[in-house]
Amino acid sequence: NLSEKTKMGKTPPEVDTYIKDHRSEFEEDLFELLRIPSISVDSQYKEETARAADWVATQFDRLNFHTERIETSGHPIIFSQSPMVEGAPTALVYGHYDVQPPDPLDEWISPPFEPNVREGNVYARGATDDKGQMLTHFKSAEAWMKTKGSLPLNLIYLIEGEEEVGSENLEHFIEKFQDKLACD
């Protein structure tokens, strides 16, 4: 049962405390992902893009979520589902682990795949689009799982590696697996 406070959208204090206490670990995870040059448009980076997909899948595996790495004619799609909470709504979370090329390199103050913190902001290719944003969805679920033992809702994650090149294989995946993606 969820407390009235949680039902109204308030985060329990222990979840907030977990996030604060693990901030440096979360940042290290983000930096690790940002160091992977998952440039989907350039075939020279195919292995690195696949490595980013594996990194994402591992994050879900650590939470004991049901996780699948689905091969496509391009880059893998990661599908993951939290443990089922009976009677709770289901939310679908989308993200992508691929990035644009960092050109022109001479306009970067610091190397594009070596995270740099300046004035409280993280600078690296993908820091906000979309690796950083995507990671917040993993880490918030982790905080709930570690402090409460379960989530207050069911989560389905759909994470792709082709957003920066038009998501060609995503449409095929959605058509084929509509039942898997059913949500509220």
Coordinates of C-alpha atoms in Angstrom, one line a residue:
N1 CA 0.0 0.0 0.0
L2 CA 1.2 3.5 -0.8
S3 CA 1.0 6.2 1.8
E4 CA -1.3 9.1 1.1
K5 CA 1.8 11.3 0.7
T6 CA 3.2 9.0 -2.1
K7 CA -0.2 8.8 -3.8
M8 CA -0.2 12.6 -4.0
G9 CA 3.1 12.6 -5.9
K10 CA 5.4 13.3 -3.0
T11 CA 8.7 11.4 -2.9
P12 CA 9.2 9.6 0.4
P13 CA 12.1 11.2 2.3
E14 CA 14.2 8.0 2.3
V15 CA 14.2 8.0 -1.5
D16 CA 15.5 11.6 -1.5
T17 CA 18.1 10.7 1.1
Y18 CA 19.2 7.7 -1.0
I19 CA 19.6 9.9 -4.1
K20 CA 21.7 12.5 -2.1
D21 CA 23.8 9.8 -0.4
H22 CA 24.6 8.2 -3.8
R23 CA 25.1 11.3 -5.9
S24 CA 28.8 10.7 -6.5
E25 CA 28.1 7.1 -7.6
F26 CA 25.4 8.3 -9.9
E27 CA 27.7 10.9 -11.4
E28 CA 30.4 8.2 -11.9
D29 CA 27.9 6.1 -13.7
L30 CA 26.9 9.0 -15.9
F31 CA 30.6 9.8 -16.7
E32 CA 31.2 6.1 -17.6
L33 CA 28.3 6.2 -20.1
L34 CA 29.4 9.6 -21.5
R35 CA 32.8 8.2 -22.2
I36 CA 31.3 5.8 -24.7
P37 CA 31.4 7.4 -28.1
S38 CA 28.1 5.9 -29.3
I39 CA 27.9 7.8 -32.6
S40 CA 25.1 6.0 -34.4
V41 CA 25.6 7.7 -37.7
D42 CA 29.2 6.6 -38.2
S43 CA 29.8 2.9 -38.8
Q44 CA 33.3 3.2 -37.3
Y45 CA 31.6 3.5 -33.9
K46 CA 29.3 0.4 -34.3
E47 CA 31.1 -1.5 -31.6
E48 CA 31.0 1.5 -29.2
T49 CA 27.3 2.0 -29.9
A50 CA 26.8 -1.7 -29.1
R51 CA 28.9 -1.2 -25.9
A52 CA 26.5 1.6 -24.9
A53 CA 23.5 -0.7 -25.4
D54 CA 25.2 -3.3 -23.2
W55 CA 25.9 -0.7 -20.6
V56 CA 22.2 0.3 -20.5
A57 CA 21.1 -3.3 -20.3
T58 CA 23.5 -3.9 -17.3
Q59 CA 21.9 -1.0 -15.4
F60 CA 18.5 -2.7 -15.6
D61 CA 20.0 -6.1 -14.8
R62 CA 21.4 -4.6 -11.6
L63 CA 17.8 -3.7 -10.6
N64 CA 16.6 -7.2 -11.4
F65 CA 14.3 -5.9 -14.1
H66 CA 13.4 -8.2 -16.9
T67 CA 15.7 -7.0 -19.7
E68 CA 16.1 -7.9 -23.4
R69 CA 18.6 -6.7 -25.9
I70 CA 16.8 -6.8 -29.2
E71 CA 19.0 -6.9 -32.3
T72 CA 17.9 -4.8 -35.3
S73 CA 19.3 -4.2 -38.7
G74 CA 20.9 -1.2 -37.1
H75 CA 21.7 -0.7 -33.4
P76 CA 20.1 -2.7 -30.6
I77 CA 16.9 -1.8 -28.7
I78 CA 16.9 -2.3 -25.0
F79 CA 13.5 -3.3 -23.6
S80 CA 13.2 -3.6 -19.8
Q81 CA 10.4 -4.0 -17.4
S82 CA 10.2 -3.5 -13.6
P83 CA 8.8 -6.2 -11.4
M84 CA 5.0 -6.2 -11.6
V85 CA 3.1 -4.3 -9.0
E86 CA -0.5 -5.5 -9.0
G87 CA -3.1 -2.8 -9.4
A88 CA -0.6 -0.1 -10.2
P89 CA -0.5 1.9 -13.4
T90 CA 2.1 1.2 -16.0
A91 CA 4.3 4.0 -17.5
L92 CA 6.4 3.7 -20.6
V93 CA 9.8 5.5 -20.5
Y94 CA 11.6 6.2 -23.8
G95 CA 15.2 7.1 -24.2
H96 CA 18.2 6.7 -26.4
Y97 CA 21.9 6.0 -25.9
D98 CA 23.2 7.2 -29.2
V99 CA 24.7 10.6 -29.8
Q100 CA 25.6 13.0 -32.7
P101 CA 29.2 13.3 -33.9
P102 CA 31.1 15.9 -31.9
D103 CA 32.3 17.9 -34.9
P104 CA 33.6 20.5 -35.1
L105 CA 36.1 19.4 -32.5
D106 CA 37.9 22.7 -32.2
E107 CA 34.7 24.3 -30.7
W108 CA 34.9 22.0 -27.6
I109 CA 36.5 23.5 -24.5
S110 CA 37.2 20.0 -23.2
P111 CA 37.2 16.6 -25.1
P112 CA 33.6 15.6 -26.1
F113 CA 33.8 12.1 -24.6
E114 CA 35.6 13.0 -21.4
P115 CA 33.1 14.5 -19.0
N116 CA 34.0 17.9 -17.5
V117 CA 32.2 19.6 -14.7
R118 CA 32.2 23.4 -14.9
E119 CA 30.2 25.7 -12.6
G120 CA 28.0 22.7 -11.6
N121 CA 27.2 21.6 -15.2
V122 CA 28.5 18.5 -16.9
Y123 CA 29.9 19.0 -20.4
A124 CA 30.3 16.0 -22.7
R125 CA 28.5 14.7 -25.9
G126 CA 25.2 13.3 -24.8
A127 CA 25.2 14.8 -21.3
T128 CA 21.7 16.1 -21.8
D129 CA 20.6 14.5 -25.1
D130 CA 19.9 11.9 -24.0
K131 CA 22.3 10.0 -21.8
G132 CA 22.0 12.2 -18.8
Q133 CA 18.2 12.4 -19.0
M134 CA 17.9 8.7 -19.6
L135 CA 20.1 7.9 -16.5
T136 CA 17.8 9.9 -14.3
H137 CA 15.0 7.4 -15.1
F138 CA 17.3 4.5 -14.1
K139 CA 18.5 6.1 -10.9
S140 CA 15.2 7.2 -9.7
A141 CA 13.9 3.6 -10.1
E142 CA 17.0 2.4 -8.3
A143 CA 16.4 4.7 -5.4
W144 CA 12.8 3.5 -5.0
M145 CA 13.9 -0.2 -5.3
K146 CA 16.7 0.2 -2.8
T147 CA 14.7 2.1 -0.2
K148 CA 11.1 0.8 -0.6
G149 CA 11.7 -2.6 -2.0
S150 CA 9.4 -1.9 -4.9
L151 CA 8.2 0.8 -7.2
P152 CA 4.8 2.6 -6.8
L153 CA 4.0 1.8 -10.4
N154 CA 5.1 -0.5 -13.2
L155 CA 7.8 0.8 -15.6
I156 CA 8.5 -0.3 -19.1
Y157 CA 11.7 1.1 -20.6
L158 CA 12.2 1.4 -24.4
I159 CA 15.8 2.6 -25.0
E160 CA 17.1 2.8 -28.6
G161 CA 20.4 3.5 -30.3
E162 CA 19.1 5.1 -33.5
E163 CA 17.3 8.3 -32.4
E164 CA 20.1 10.5 -33.9
V165 CA 19.7 8.8 -37.3
G166 CA 15.9 8.7 -37.6
S167 CA 14.8 5.7 -35.5
E168 CA 14.2 3.5 -38.5
N169 CA 14.0 0.3 -36.5
L170 CA 12.0 1.7 -33.7
E171 CA 8.8 1.8 -35.7
H172 CA 9.2 -1.8 -36.7
F173 CA 9.8 -2.8 -33.1
I174 CA 6.7 -0.9 -31.9
E175 CA 4.5 -2.5 -34.5
K176 CA 5.7 -6.0 -33.8
F177 CA 5.6 -5.7 -29.9
Q178 CA 2.6 -3.5 -29.2
D179 CA 1.5 -5.9 -26.5
K180 CA 4.8 -5.6 -24.7
L181 CA 4.5 -1.8 -24.7
A182 CA 1.0 -1.5 -23.4
C183 CA 0.8 1.2 -20.8
D184 CA -1.4 3.7 -19.1

